[in-house]
Short mmCIF file of C-alpha atoms and ligand atoms in Angstrom, two decimals:
data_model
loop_
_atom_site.label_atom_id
_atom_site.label_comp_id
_atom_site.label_asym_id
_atom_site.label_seq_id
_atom_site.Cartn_x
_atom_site.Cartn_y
_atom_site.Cartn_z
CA UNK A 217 77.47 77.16 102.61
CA UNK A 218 78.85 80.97 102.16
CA UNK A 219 80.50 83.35 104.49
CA UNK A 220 77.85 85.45 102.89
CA UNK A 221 75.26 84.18 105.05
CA UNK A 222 77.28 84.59 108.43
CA UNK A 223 78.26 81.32 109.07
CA UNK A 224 81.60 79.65 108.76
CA UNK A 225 82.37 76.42 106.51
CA UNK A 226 81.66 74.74 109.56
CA UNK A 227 78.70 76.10 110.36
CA UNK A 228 79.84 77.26 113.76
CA UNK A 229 82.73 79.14 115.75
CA UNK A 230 85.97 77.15 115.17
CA UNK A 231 87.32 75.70 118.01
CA UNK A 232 91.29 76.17 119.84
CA UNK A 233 92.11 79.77 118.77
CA UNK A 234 89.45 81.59 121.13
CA UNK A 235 87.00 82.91 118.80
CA UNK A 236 84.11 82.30 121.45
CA UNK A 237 85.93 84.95 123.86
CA UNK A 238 86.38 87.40 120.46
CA UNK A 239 82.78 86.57 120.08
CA UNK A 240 81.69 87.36 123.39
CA UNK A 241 83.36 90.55 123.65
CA UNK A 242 82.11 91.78 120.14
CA UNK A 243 78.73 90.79 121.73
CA UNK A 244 79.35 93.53 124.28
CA UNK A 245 81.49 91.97 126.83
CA UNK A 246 83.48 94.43 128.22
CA UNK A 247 87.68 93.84 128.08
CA UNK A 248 88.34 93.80 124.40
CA UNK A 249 92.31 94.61 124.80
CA UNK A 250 92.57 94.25 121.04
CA UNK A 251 89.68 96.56 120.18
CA UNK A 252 91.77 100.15 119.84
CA UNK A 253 88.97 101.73 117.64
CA UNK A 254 91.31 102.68 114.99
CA UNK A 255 93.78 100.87 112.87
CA UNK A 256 97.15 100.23 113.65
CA UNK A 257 99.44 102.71 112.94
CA UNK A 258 101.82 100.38 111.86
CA UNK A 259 99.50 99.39 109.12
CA UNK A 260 98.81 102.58 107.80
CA UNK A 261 102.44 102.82 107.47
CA UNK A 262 102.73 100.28 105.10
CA UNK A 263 99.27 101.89 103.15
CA UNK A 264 100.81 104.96 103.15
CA UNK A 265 103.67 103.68 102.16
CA UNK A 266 102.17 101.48 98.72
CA UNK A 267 103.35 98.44 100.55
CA UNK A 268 99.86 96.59 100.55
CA UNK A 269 98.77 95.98 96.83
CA UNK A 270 96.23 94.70 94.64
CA UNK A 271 93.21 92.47 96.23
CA UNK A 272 93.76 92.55 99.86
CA UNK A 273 92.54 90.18 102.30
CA UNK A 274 92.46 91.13 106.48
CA UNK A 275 92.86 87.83 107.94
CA UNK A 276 91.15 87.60 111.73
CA UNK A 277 89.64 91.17 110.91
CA UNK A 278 87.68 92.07 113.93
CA UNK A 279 85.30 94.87 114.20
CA UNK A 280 87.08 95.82 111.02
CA UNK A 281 89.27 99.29 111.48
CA UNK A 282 92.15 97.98 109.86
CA UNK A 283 90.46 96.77 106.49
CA UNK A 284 88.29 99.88 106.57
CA UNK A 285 91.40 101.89 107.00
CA UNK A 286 93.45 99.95 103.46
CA UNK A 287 90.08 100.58 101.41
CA UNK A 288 90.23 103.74 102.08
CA UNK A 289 93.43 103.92 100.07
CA UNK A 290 91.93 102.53 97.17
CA UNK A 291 92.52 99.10 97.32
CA UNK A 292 89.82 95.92 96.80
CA UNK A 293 89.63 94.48 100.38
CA UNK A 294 88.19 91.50 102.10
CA UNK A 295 87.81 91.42 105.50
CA UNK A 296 87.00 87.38 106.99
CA UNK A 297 86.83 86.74 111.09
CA UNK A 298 85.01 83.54 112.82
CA UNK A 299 83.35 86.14 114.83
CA UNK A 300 79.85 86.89 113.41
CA UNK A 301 79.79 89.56 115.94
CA UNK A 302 82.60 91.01 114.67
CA UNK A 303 81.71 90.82 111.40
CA UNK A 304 78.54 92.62 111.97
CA UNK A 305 80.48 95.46 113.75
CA UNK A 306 82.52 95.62 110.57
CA UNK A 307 79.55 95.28 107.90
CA UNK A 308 77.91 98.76 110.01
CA UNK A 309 81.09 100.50 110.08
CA UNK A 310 81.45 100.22 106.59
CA UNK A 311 77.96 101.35 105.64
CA UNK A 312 78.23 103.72 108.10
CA UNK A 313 81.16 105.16 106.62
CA UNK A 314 80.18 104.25 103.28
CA UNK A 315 82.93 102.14 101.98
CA UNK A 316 82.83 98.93 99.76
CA UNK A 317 84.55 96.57 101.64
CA UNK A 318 83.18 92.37 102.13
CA UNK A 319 83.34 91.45 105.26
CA UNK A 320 82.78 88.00 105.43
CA UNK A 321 82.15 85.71 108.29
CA UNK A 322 84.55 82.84 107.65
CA UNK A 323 87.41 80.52 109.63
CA UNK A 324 90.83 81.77 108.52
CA UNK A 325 91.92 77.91 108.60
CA UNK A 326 89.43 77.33 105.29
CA UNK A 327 90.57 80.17 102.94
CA UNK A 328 90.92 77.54 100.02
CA UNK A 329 87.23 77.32 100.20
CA UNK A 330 86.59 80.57 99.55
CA UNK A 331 88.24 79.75 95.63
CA UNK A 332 89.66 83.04 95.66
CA UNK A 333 93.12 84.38 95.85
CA UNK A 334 94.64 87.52 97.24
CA UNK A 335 97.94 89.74 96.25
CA UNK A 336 97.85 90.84 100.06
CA UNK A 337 97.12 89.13 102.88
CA UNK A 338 97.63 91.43 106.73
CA UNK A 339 97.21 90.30 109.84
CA UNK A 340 96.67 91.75 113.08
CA UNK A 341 96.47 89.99 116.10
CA UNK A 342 95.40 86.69 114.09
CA UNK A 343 98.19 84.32 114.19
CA UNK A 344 99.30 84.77 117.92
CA UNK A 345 95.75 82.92 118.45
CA UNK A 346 97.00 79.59 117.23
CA UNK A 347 99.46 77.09 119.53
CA UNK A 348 102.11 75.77 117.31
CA UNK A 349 100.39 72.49 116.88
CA UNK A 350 97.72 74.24 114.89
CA UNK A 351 100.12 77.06 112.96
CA UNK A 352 101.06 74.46 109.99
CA UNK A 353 97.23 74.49 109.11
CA UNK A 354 96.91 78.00 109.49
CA UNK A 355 100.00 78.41 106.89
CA UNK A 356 98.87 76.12 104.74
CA UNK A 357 95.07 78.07 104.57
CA UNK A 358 97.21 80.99 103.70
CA UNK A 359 99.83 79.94 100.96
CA UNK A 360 96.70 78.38 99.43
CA UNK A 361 95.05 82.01 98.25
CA UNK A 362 98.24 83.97 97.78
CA UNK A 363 100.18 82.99 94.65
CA UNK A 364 103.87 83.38 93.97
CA UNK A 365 104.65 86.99 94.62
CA UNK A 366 102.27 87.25 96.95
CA UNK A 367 102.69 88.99 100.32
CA UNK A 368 101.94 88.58 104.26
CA UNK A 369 102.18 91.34 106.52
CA UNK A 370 101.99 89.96 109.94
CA UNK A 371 101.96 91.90 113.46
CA UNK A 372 101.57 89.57 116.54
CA UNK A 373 102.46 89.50 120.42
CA UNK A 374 106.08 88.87 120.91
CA UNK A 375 107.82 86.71 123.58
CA UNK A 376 109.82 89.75 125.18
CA UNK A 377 105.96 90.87 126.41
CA UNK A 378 106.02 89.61 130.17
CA UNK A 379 103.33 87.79 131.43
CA UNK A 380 101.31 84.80 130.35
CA UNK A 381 97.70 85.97 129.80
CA UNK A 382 96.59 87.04 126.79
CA UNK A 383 97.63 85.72 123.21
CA UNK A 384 100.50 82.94 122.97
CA UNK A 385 103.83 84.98 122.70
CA UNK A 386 105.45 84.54 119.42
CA UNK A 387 109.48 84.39 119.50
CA UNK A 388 110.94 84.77 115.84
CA UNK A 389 112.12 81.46 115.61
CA UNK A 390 108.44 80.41 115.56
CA UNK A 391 107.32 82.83 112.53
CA UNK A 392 110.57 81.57 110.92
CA UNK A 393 109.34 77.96 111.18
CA UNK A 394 106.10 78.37 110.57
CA UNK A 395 106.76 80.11 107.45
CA UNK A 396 109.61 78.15 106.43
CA UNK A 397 108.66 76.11 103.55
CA UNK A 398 106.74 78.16 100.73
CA UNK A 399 107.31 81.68 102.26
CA UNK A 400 110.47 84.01 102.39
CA UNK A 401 110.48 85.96 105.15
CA UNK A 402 111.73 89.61 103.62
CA UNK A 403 111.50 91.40 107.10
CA UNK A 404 111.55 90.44 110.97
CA UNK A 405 111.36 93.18 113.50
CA UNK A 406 110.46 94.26 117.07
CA UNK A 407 107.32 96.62 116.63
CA UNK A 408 104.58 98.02 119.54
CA UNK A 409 101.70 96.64 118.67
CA UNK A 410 98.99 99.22 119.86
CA UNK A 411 96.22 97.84 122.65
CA UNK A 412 93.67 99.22 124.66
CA UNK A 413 94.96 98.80 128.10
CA UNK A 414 97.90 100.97 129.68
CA UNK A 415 100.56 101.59 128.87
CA UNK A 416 98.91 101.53 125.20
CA UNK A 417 101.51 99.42 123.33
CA UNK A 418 102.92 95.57 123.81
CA UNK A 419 105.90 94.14 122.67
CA UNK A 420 105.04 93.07 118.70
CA UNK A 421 106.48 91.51 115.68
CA UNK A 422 106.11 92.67 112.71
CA UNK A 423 107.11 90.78 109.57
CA UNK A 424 106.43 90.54 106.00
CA UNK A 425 106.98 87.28 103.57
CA UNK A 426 106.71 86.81 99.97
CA UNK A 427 105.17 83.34 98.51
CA UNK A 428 107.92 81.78 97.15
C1 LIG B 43 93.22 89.91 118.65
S1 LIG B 43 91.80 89.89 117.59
C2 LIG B 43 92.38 91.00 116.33
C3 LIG B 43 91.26 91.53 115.49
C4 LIG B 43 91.67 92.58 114.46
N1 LIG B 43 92.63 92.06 113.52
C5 LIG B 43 92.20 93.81 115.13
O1 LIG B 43 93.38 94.14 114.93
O2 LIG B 43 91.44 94.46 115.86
C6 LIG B 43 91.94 88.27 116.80
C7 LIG B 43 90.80 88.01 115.84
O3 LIG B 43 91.02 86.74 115.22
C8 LIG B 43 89.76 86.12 115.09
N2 LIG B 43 89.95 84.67 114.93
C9 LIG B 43 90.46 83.78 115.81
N3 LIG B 43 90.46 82.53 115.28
C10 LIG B 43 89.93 82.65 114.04
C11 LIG B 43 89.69 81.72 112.99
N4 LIG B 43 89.96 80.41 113.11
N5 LIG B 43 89.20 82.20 111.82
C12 LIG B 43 88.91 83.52 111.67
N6 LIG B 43 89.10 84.44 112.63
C13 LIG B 43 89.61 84.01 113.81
C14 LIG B 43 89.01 86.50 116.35
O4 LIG B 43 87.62 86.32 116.24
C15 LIG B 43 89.43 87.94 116.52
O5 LIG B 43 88.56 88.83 115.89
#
């Protein structure tokens, strides 16, 4: 079975990391917090900036902005969410636009399948979807495509954003043991990660590991 086709290896949405509500809200469900209609400014920092190299992959991708946004700069990108909703909002942007980028529908916990691997790997909003029971699988999918030298730019909710709705809040000792074994983590720091709700911004991390 192939991303290709719009279904996942599983040949339906994953389950635990809330890919039905993505689903239902790239269906047309009002709400989508996440969905800012441009990438994150962040990200084109690090674009801009020549930190994203080689064949990228956009991990949890969405309606697609931010992998849109790091082809425009020239570089091979992949775009893979469980939502085929989102996927399809991606797919028309891109044609729309008229940018190469795959967009494929696929679960970010089965990248190995894909037989593929990636100098880049960014994500937005993707790993703050996973309890910690279900991060060592995540990682795992991960370290599997990038080789040694490899890097993972990572922006997720932080645990000094108040509250309890919305994404699990990520404190740094959780992205330092999650990415403990296999990973160096070359950067941790408090970032706004941009949203669609007021005031516009939550509190963020934003780091960025090498494969070791
Ligand atoms: C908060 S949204 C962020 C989307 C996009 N990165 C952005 O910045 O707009 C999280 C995304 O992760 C996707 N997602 C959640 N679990 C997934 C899984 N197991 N495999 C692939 N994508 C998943 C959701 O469908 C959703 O599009």
């Amino acid at each position: 079975m192939t991303g290709t086709t719009g279904r996942t290896p599983t040949g339906g949405l994953p389950t635990g990391s809330g890919v039905e509500i993505f689903e239902a809200h790239y269906a047309g469900e009002p709400g989508a917090g996440w969905e800012i209609g441009r990438p994150q400014s962040a990200l084109v920092r690090l674009a801009r900036d020549g930190a994203l190299r080689g064949r990228v992959l956009d991990v949890g991708c969405g309606s697609g902005d931010n992998a849109l946004m790091i082809a425009e700069h020239g570089l091979e990108t992949t775009g893979v969410d469980a939502a085929p909703s989102g996927i399809e909002l991606a797919r028309r942007k891109a044609r729309e636009r008229g940018l190469d980028v795959r967009f494929l529908v696929w679960d970010g916990t089965r990248l190995p399948e894909l037989g593929e691997r990636f100098d880049t790997v960014v994500d937005v909003g993707f790993f703050h979807c996973f309890a910690p029971d279900d991060r060592p699988a995540l990682v795992r999918s991960l370290g599997a495509v990038v080789p040694t030298g490899g890097r993972y730019f990572l922006m997720c909710w932080s645990d000094r954003e108040p509250g309890e709705w919305g994404p699990h809040r990520i404190s740094e000792s959780d992205i330092r043991t999650a990415f403990a074994d296999g990973w160096r983590v070359d950067s941790l720091e408090p970032a706004d990660l941009e949203v669609a709700f007021s005031p516009g911004t939550v509190r963020a991390w934003q780091a960025a590991m090498t494969r070791v």
